[in-house]
Amino acid sequence: METATERARIIFGNDVGDKAYADACKTKEKFAKKFGDDQSRCHHLVSRDVPVIGERLGVRGLALAQSDDALAFPDDESPLIVGNIRMGFGHYRISMAIASAAHALGLTPYWFDLASFEGTTASQVIAYQNELYSLGSRLSQRIAAFDRLYWEPLNSEGFRQLTYNASDQKTMELAVPLFADLPRDVPYVATHVWPAQAAVHAGLTHVVNAIPDNWPMALHLAEGSIHTVQTPSAFLGYHQLRGMDKKRQLKPMPLDAIRQCGHYVDHELVANIESDCASRRKRLLGGEPVRWLLSVGGAGAQQDLFAAIVSHLLPYVATDQATLLVNVGDHKDVWEALERNVEGLTDVVKRHFGNFEEVAQLADEALDGELTGVHAFCDDDIFAAVYSSNLLMRCSDVLVTKPSEFSFYPVPKLMIHRVGGHEAWGAIRAAEVGDGTYEIDDTNEVLAMIDSFQYERELVAAMCDNIERANRIGIYDGAYEVVRLAVSGA
C-alpha cells in the first residue's frame, strides 16, 4: 500500500520534486511545533445530538469522548460519515446536502467536523487556516489592489499547483488520531479535501472526496479517494490535472479515481423542484411581489454591495412589488452594518434572530401563502445559520449570491461578484444551465438586473423552465450519486 509520504511525494504518478516535498515537511513541522503534536494519541469518539439538522435530516454528531472505552457506532448498521470543516459556509452546505441524501437513502449520517475537536492538533491547524482565509476574503472586498494582486491569483492559480497539494497532504497526517474509532470500511464522504486526505492517511477504504466549485485545482486532490465533481468541464480538467504545473504536462488522473456525479443538492430541494417552480411562476406572472433572498457568505464579505442592493430594493418593497429576505448567517455585525448604512431599513424590517423554528414556520407558510415586507435572519448556531437559507430558498423567487456552492442549486440566481478566482466558473455553469445569470461584478449592472427582473418577470420564469429541464436529466442528483459511491466503494 502506498504510504502517506509517497502520496505527498508522488501525486498520481507525478513527482513534485525535492524542494516542494521538503517544504511540505517543514510546513507540517511548523504546525506541529505551533499547536502541539498528538500523532501518538488515539482520540476516541462518541455520537451526540446535532442542532437543527439532527431532527430534520437524521444527523448524528461526533465529539471527543471523555473516556477511553467509547465507541462511535455501538448499534448503527448503516452509518455514513460526512467529513467536513467550516471554511466559509460552502463546505458545510455541501455536507448538509450529502447528509440529506444519505438520510433519504436510509442511512444515518454522522457529522464529523475536523475543526470542532477542541484541543487537538488538527482542529487548531484548521481553525488557524480558516481564520486566515476568512480574513483574506474580507480584505479582498475592501482593498482592490489586494484582491487583484494577491487574493485572486492565489485562489485561481496558487491553489491550483500540484506543489500546494503536497503541503496539505503532509499537514493532514496530523489529523489521523481523530480517526481511531472509525471502521476502516465505513462509507465516508469528505466535503473538503483535508478530511479526505486525513481519512486516506488513516486507512479508510470507502472515501469519497466531494470536490466543490467548478475550477480544477490541485488543492482538492486526495489520492486514494474517489474524487467526485459536479460538471463535465470539471471532470475533464481534473482528469488532465489541467494547469496544475506551469512547466510540464502532468500524467492524468486515472479514470477510476474520478466521477462526474451532478450538482450536490439536498433531497428536500430536489424532491420539490416541480412544485416550487410552479409556485414561483404563479407568483411572478400573477403580479405578486418578487421575493428576493440575499444570503451573506461565511466570511461576511461584500457588505458594501449588499447595502447597495438593499437600498435599491426598499422602494420596490414599499410599493408591494418586492419582498426582501436577508440571511446574514452568524454574522450579526453584518446586519448591524446594513442598518447603519441603509436609510430607513431599521424602520421596516422584521427580525428573526436566534429562533430557527420561527424561520422554519415562516418558510413553510410562505410556500403557499403571502410574504411581504423585509425580513432579516441571523443565528449564532452555525447549523441554523446555514440551513435557514435552504428553507428560505424554496419560498423565494430569486437568490442573490456570489458564485459559491449556491451556483449549483435549483433556484433562480442573480450572480454577484466572486470572492476568490476559483468561484468564477460556478457562475459560468449556472449561466449555461440557465438557472442563473452570468457573474456581474459592477454594482450598477447588478441593480439594473434587479430592475429587469422586477419589470420583466418572464426572465425569472424562464429560469424556472430551465431548472425543470435540468432536473429531468439528473443534473441536481449529485448528492445521491456521491452517497451511493461511498457505500459501494467503487
GROMACS .gro file of N, CA, C and O in nm, residues 17-90:
model
  296
   17GLY      N    1   0.895   1.690  -0.674
   17GLY     CA    2   1.030   1.744  -0.664
   17GLY      C    3   1.079   1.753  -0.521
   17GLY      O    4   1.001   1.760  -0.426
   18ASP      N    5   1.212   1.752  -0.505
   18ASP     CA    6   1.273   1.751  -0.372
   18ASP      C    7   1.238   1.875  -0.291
   18ASP      O    8   1.205   1.866  -0.172
   19LYS      N    9   1.248   1.991  -0.354
   19LYS     CA   10   1.224   2.115  -0.280
   19LYS      C   11   1.080   2.124  -0.231
   19LYS      O   12   1.053   2.160  -0.115
   20ALA      N   13   0.984   2.094  -0.320
   20ALA     CA   14   0.843   2.103  -0.281
   20ALA      C   15   0.812   2.006  -0.169
   20ALA      O   16   0.737   2.040  -0.075
   21TYR      N   17   0.869   1.886  -0.176
   21TYR     CA   18   0.843   1.789  -0.070
   21TYR      C   19   0.907   1.832   0.061
   21TYR      O   20   0.846   1.821   0.169
   22ALA      N   21   1.028   1.885   0.054
   22ALA     CA   22   1.095   1.933   0.176
   22ALA      C   23   1.015   2.048   0.238
   22ALA      O   24   1.001   2.056   0.361
   23ASP      N   25   0.964   2.138   0.154
   23ASP     CA   26   0.883   2.249   0.204
   23ASP      C   27   0.754   2.199   0.270
   23ASP      O   28   0.709   2.253   0.371
   24ALA      N   29   0.696   2.093   0.212
   24ALA     CA   30   0.574   2.035   0.269
   24ALA      C   31   0.603   1.978   0.408
   24ALA      O   32   0.523   1.995   0.501
   25CYS      N   33   0.715   1.910   0.421
   25CYS     CA   34   0.752   1.854   0.552
   25CYS      C   35   0.775   1.965   0.654
   25CYS      O   36   0.735   1.954   0.771
   26LYS      N   37   0.834   2.076   0.610
   26LYS     CA   38   0.858   2.188   0.701
   26LYS      C   39   0.727   2.251   0.746
   26LYS      O   40   0.714   2.294   0.861
   27THR      N   41   0.631   2.258   0.655
   27THR     CA   42   0.500   2.313   0.691
   27THR      C   43   0.434   2.230   0.800
   27THR      O   44   0.381   2.283   0.898
   28LYS      N   45   0.438   2.098   0.782
   28LYS     CA   46   0.382   2.009   0.884
   28LYS      C   47   0.454   2.029   1.018
   28LYS      O   48   0.389   2.039   1.124
   29GLU      N   49   0.585   2.034   1.015
   29GLU     CA   50   0.663   2.051   1.137
   29GLU      C   51   0.633   2.184   1.204
   29GLU      O   52   0.626   2.193   1.328
   30LYS      N   53   0.612   2.288   1.124
   30LYS     CA   54   0.580   2.420   1.177
   30LYS      C   55   0.448   2.416   1.254
   30LYS      O   56   0.437   2.468   1.366
   31PHE      N   57   0.347   2.350   1.196
   31PHE     CA   58   0.218   2.340   1.263
   31PHE      C   59   0.227   2.255   1.389
   31PHE      O   60   0.165   2.286   1.491
   32ALA      N   61   0.302   2.145   1.382
   32ALA     CA   62   0.316   2.058   1.499
   32ALA      C   63   0.384   2.132   1.614
   32ALA      O   64   0.349   2.115   1.731
   33LYS      N   65   0.480   2.215   1.579
   33LYS     CA   66   0.550   2.293   1.682
   33LYS      C   67   0.459   2.400   1.739
   33LYS      O   68   0.459   2.427   1.860
   34LYS      N   69   0.379   2.463   1.654
   34LYS     CA   70   0.292   2.573   1.696
   34LYS      C   71   0.175   2.524   1.781
   34LYS      O   72   0.137   2.588   1.880
   35PHE      N   73   0.115   2.409   1.743
   35PHE     CA   74  -0.008   2.363   1.808
   35PHE      C   75   0.008   2.233   1.886
   35PHE      O   76  -0.089   2.182   1.942
   36GLY      N   77   0.128   2.177   1.889
   36GLY     CA   78   0.149   2.051   1.958
   36GLY      C   79   0.131   1.934   1.862
   36GLY      O   80   0.057   1.943   1.764
   37ASP      N   81   0.197   1.824   1.890
   37ASP     CA   82   0.192   1.707   1.803
   37ASP      C   83   0.130   1.591   1.880
   37ASP      O   84   0.190   1.536   1.971
   38ASP      N   85   0.006   1.557   1.844
   38ASP     CA   86  -0.063   1.448   1.915
   38ASP      C   87  -0.074   1.322   1.829
   38ASP      O   88  -0.165   1.241   1.848
   39GLN      N   89   0.019   1.302   1.735
   39GLN     CA   90   0.011   1.187   1.644
   39GLN      C   91   0.024   1.054   1.718
   39GLN      O   92  -0.019   0.950   1.665
   40SER      N   93   0.081   1.054   1.835
   40SER     CA   94   0.095   0.928   1.909
   40SER      C   95  -0.030   0.893   1.989
   40SER      O   96  -0.038   0.786   2.049
   41ARG      N   97  -0.131   0.981   1.986
   41ARG     CA   98  -0.254   0.958   2.061
   41ARG      C   99  -0.363   0.900   1.973
   41ARG      O  100  -0.357   0.908   1.850
   42CYS      N  101  -0.464   0.842   2.036
   42CYS     CA  102  -0.586   0.799   1.968
   42CYS      C  103  -0.703   0.871   2.033
   42CYS      O  104  -0.732   0.847   2.151
   43HIS      N  105  -0.765   0.959   1.961
   43HIS     CA  106  -0.878   1.034   2.015
   43HIS      C  107  -1.006   0.953   1.993
   43HIS      O  108  -1.045   0.926   1.880
   44HIS      N  109  -1.071   0.914   2.101
   44HIS     CA  110  -1.192   0.835   2.091
   44HIS      C  111  -1.315   0.925   2.074
   44HIS      O  112  -1.318   1.039   2.121
   45LEU      N  113  -1.416   0.871   2.009
   45LEU     CA  114  -1.533   0.949   1.970
   45LEU      C  115  -1.660   0.894   2.030
   45LEU      O  116  -1.671   0.773   2.056
   46VAL      N  117  -1.756   0.981   2.050
   46VAL     CA  118  -1.892   0.942   2.088
   46VAL      C  119  -1.988   1.015   1.996
   46VAL      O  120  -1.958   1.122   1.943
   47SER      N  121  -2.106   0.958   1.976
   47SER     CA  122  -2.208   1.025   1.897
   47SER      C  123  -2.292   1.114   1.988
   47SER      O  124  -2.306   1.087   2.108
   48ARG      N  125  -2.348   1.219   1.929
   48ARG     CA  126  -2.426   1.314   2.008
   48ARG      C  127  -2.534   1.374   1.918
   48ARG      O  128  -2.531   1.361   1.796
   49ASP      N  129  -2.627   1.443   1.981
   49ASP     CA  130  -2.730   1.514   1.906
   49ASP      C  131  -2.670   1.634   1.834
   49ASP      O  132  -2.571   1.692   1.880
   50VAL      N  133  -2.731   1.670   1.721
   50VAL     CA  134  -2.689   1.786   1.643
   50VAL      C  135  -2.807   1.882   1.630
   50VAL      O  136  -2.918   1.838   1.598
   51PRO      N  137  -2.787   2.011   1.654
   51PRO     CA  138  -2.898   2.105   1.641
   51PRO      C  139  -2.951   2.112   1.498
   51PRO      O  140  -2.877   2.090   1.402
   52VAL      N  141  -3.077   2.143   1.483
   52VAL     CA  142  -3.143   2.177   1.356
   52VAL      C  143  -3.149   2.059   1.260
   52VAL      O  144  -3.255   2.006   1.231
   53ILE      N  145  -3.033   2.017   1.207
   53ILE     CA  146  -3.034   1.911   1.106
   53ILE      C  147  -3.042   1.773   1.169
   53ILE      O  148  -3.061   1.675   1.098
   54GLY      N  149  -3.026   1.765   1.302
   54GLY     CA  150  -3.041   1.636   1.368
   54GLY      C  151  -3.181   1.581   1.352
   54GLY      O  152  -3.202   1.468   1.308
   55GLU      N  153  -3.280   1.663   1.384
   55GLU     CA  154  -3.418   1.621   1.373
   55GLU      C  155  -3.463   1.615   1.228
   55GLU      O  156  -3.534   1.521   1.187
   56ARG      N  157  -3.424   1.713   1.147
   56ARG     CA  158  -3.474   1.721   1.010
   56ARG      C  159  -3.408   1.621   0.916
   56ARG      O  160  -3.473   1.569   0.825
   57LEU      N  161  -3.279   1.595   0.935
   57LEU     CA  162  -3.205   1.510   0.841
   57LEU      C  163  -3.152   1.383   0.906
   57LEU      O  164  -3.077   1.309   0.842
   58GLY      N  165  -3.189   1.358   1.030
   58GLY     CA  166  -3.144   1.237   1.097
   58GLY      C  167  -2.996   1.234   1.125
   58GLY      O  168  -2.936   1.126   1.138
   59VAL      N  169  -2.933   1.350   1.136
   59VAL     CA  170  -2.788   1.357   1.151
   59VAL      C  171  -2.748   1.339   1.297
   59VAL      O  172  -2.809   1.396   1.388
   60ARG      N  173  -2.644   1.260   1.319
   60ARG     CA  174  -2.577   1.249   1.447
   60ARG      C  175  -2.442   1.317   1.438
   60ARG      O  176  -2.381   1.321   1.331
   61GLY      N  177  -2.397   1.373   1.549
   61GLY     CA  178  -2.265   1.437   1.551
   61GLY      C  179  -2.162   1.346   1.615
   61GLY      O  180  -2.196   1.253   1.689
   62LEU      N  181  -2.036   1.373   1.588
   62LEU     CA  182  -1.927   1.302   1.653
   62LEU      C  183  -1.847   1.401   1.736
   62LEU      O  184  -1.811   1.509   1.689
   63ALA      N  185  -1.821   1.364   1.862
   63ALA     CA  186  -1.748   1.450   1.953
   63ALA      C  187  -1.643   1.367   2.026
   63ALA      O  188  -1.646   1.244   2.024
   64LEU      N  189  -1.549   1.435   2.091
   64LEU     CA  190  -1.446   1.365   2.167
   64LEU      C  191  -1.506   1.298   2.289
   64LEU      O  192  -1.586   1.358   2.362
   65ALA      N  193  -1.467   1.175   2.312
   65ALA     CA  194  -1.514   1.102   2.431
   65ALA      C  195  -1.436   1.150   2.553
   65ALA      O  196  -1.321   1.195   2.543
   66GLN      N  197  -1.499   1.137   2.669
   66GLN     CA  198  -1.433   1.174   2.794
   66GLN      C  199  -1.363   1.055   2.859
   66GLN      O  200  -1.299   1.069   2.963
   67SER      N  201  -1.378   0.938   2.798
   67SER     CA  202  -1.310   0.819   2.849
   67SER      C  203  -1.254   0.741   2.731
   67SER      O  204  -1.279   0.774   2.616
   68ASP      N  205  -1.178   0.635   2.760
   68ASP     CA  206  -1.113   0.559   2.654
   68ASP      C  207  -1.192   0.437   2.608
   68ASP      O  208  -1.144   0.358   2.527
   69ASP      N  209  -1.312   0.419   2.660
   69ASP     CA  210  -1.388   0.299   2.624
   69ASP      C  211  -1.508   0.331   2.535
   69ASP      O  212  -1.602   0.252   2.526
   70ALA      N  213  -1.506   0.447   2.469
   70ALA     CA  214  -1.620   0.487   2.387
   70ALA      C  215  -1.613   0.426   2.248
   70ALA      O  216  -1.506   0.400   2.195
   71LEU      N  217  -1.730   0.401   2.193
   71LEU     CA  218  -1.741   0.353   2.056
   71LEU      C  219  -1.831   0.448   1.978
   71LEU      O  220  -1.934   0.492   2.030
   72ALA      N  221  -1.795   0.478   1.857
   72ALA     CA  222  -1.873   0.572   1.778
   72ALA      C  223  -2.005   0.512   1.733
   72ALA      O  224  -2.106   0.580   1.727
   73PHE      N  225  -2.005   0.382   1.696
   73PHE     CA  226  -2.124   0.321   1.638
   73PHE      C  227  -2.160   0.191   1.711
   73PHE      O  228  -2.141   0.082   1.658
   74PRO      N  229  -2.210   0.198   1.832
   74PRO     CA  230  -2.238   0.073   1.904
   74PRO      C  231  -2.350  -0.009   1.844
   74PRO      O  232  -2.347  -0.131   1.851
   75ASP      N  233  -2.449   0.057   1.786
   75ASP     CA  234  -2.567  -0.017   1.737
   75ASP      C  235  -2.603   0.014   1.592
   75ASP      O  236  -2.700  -0.042   1.541
   76ASP      N  237  -2.533   0.104   1.529
   76ASP     CA  238  -2.575   0.153   1.398
   76ASP      C  239  -2.520   0.065   1.286
   76ASP      O  240  -2.399   0.048   1.273
   77GLU      N  241  -2.609   0.011   1.206
   77GLU     CA  242  -2.568  -0.078   1.097
   77GLU      C  243  -2.560  -0.006   0.962
   77GLU      O  244  -2.518  -0.066   0.863
   78SER      N  245  -2.600   0.120   0.956
   78SER     CA  246  -2.598   0.190   0.827
   78SER      C  247  -2.545   0.331   0.841
   78SER      O  248  -2.612   0.428   0.806
   79PRO      N  249  -2.423   0.347   0.892
   79PRO     CA  250  -2.368   0.482   0.908
   79PRO      C  251  -2.306   0.533   0.778
   79PRO      O  252  -2.262   0.457   0.692
   80LEU      N  253  -2.302   0.664   0.765
   80LEU     CA  254  -2.223   0.730   0.661
   80LEU      C  255  -2.160   0.852   0.727
   80LEU      O  256  -2.229   0.935   0.783
   81ILE      N  257  -2.028   0.860   0.721
   81ILE     CA  258  -1.957   0.971   0.782
   81ILE      C  259  -1.948   1.086   0.683
   81ILE      O  260  -1.911   1.066   0.566
   82VAL      N  261  -1.982   1.206   0.729
   82VAL     CA  262  -1.965   1.327   0.647
   82VAL      C  263  -1.850   1.406   0.707
   82VAL      O  264  -1.866   1.479   0.806
   83GLY      N  265  -1.732   1.390   0.650
   83GLY     CA  266  -1.614   1.459   0.698
   83GLY      C  267  -1.610   1.600   0.643
   83GLY      O  268  -1.616   1.620   0.522
   84ASN      N  269  -1.600   1.699   0.732
   84ASN     CA  270  -1.608   1.837   0.684
   84ASN      C  271  -1.530   1.930   0.775
   84ASN      O  272  -1.479   1.892   0.880
   85ILE      N  273  -1.523   2.056   0.732
   85ILE     CA  274  -1.474   2.164   0.815
   85ILE      C  275  -1.559   2.286   0.782
   85ILE      O  276  -1.627   2.289   0.679
   86ARG      N  277  -1.557   2.385   0.868
   86ARG     CA  278  -1.616   2.512   0.829
   86ARG      C  279  -1.507   2.597   0.764
   86ARG      O  280  -1.409   2.635   0.825
   87MET      N  281  -1.524   2.623   0.636
   87MET     CA  282  -1.437   2.716   0.563
   87MET      C  283  -1.533   2.802   0.482
   87MET      O  284  -1.571   2.766   0.371
   88GLY      N  285  -1.579   2.913   0.540
   88GLY     CA  286  -1.695   2.980   0.486
   88GLY      C  287  -1.817   2.893   0.517
   88GLY      O  288  -1.818   2.812   0.609
   89PHE      N  289  -1.924   2.910   0.439
   89PHE     CA  290  -2.043   2.828   0.456
   89PHE      C  291  -2.052   2.716   0.352
   89PHE      O  292  -2.127   2.620   0.369
   90GLY      N  293  -1.976   2.727   0.242
   90GLY     CA  294  -1.995   2.638   0.129
   90GLY      C  295  -1.973   2.492   0.161
   90GLY      O  296  -2.050   2.406   0.118
   0.00000   0.00000   0.00000
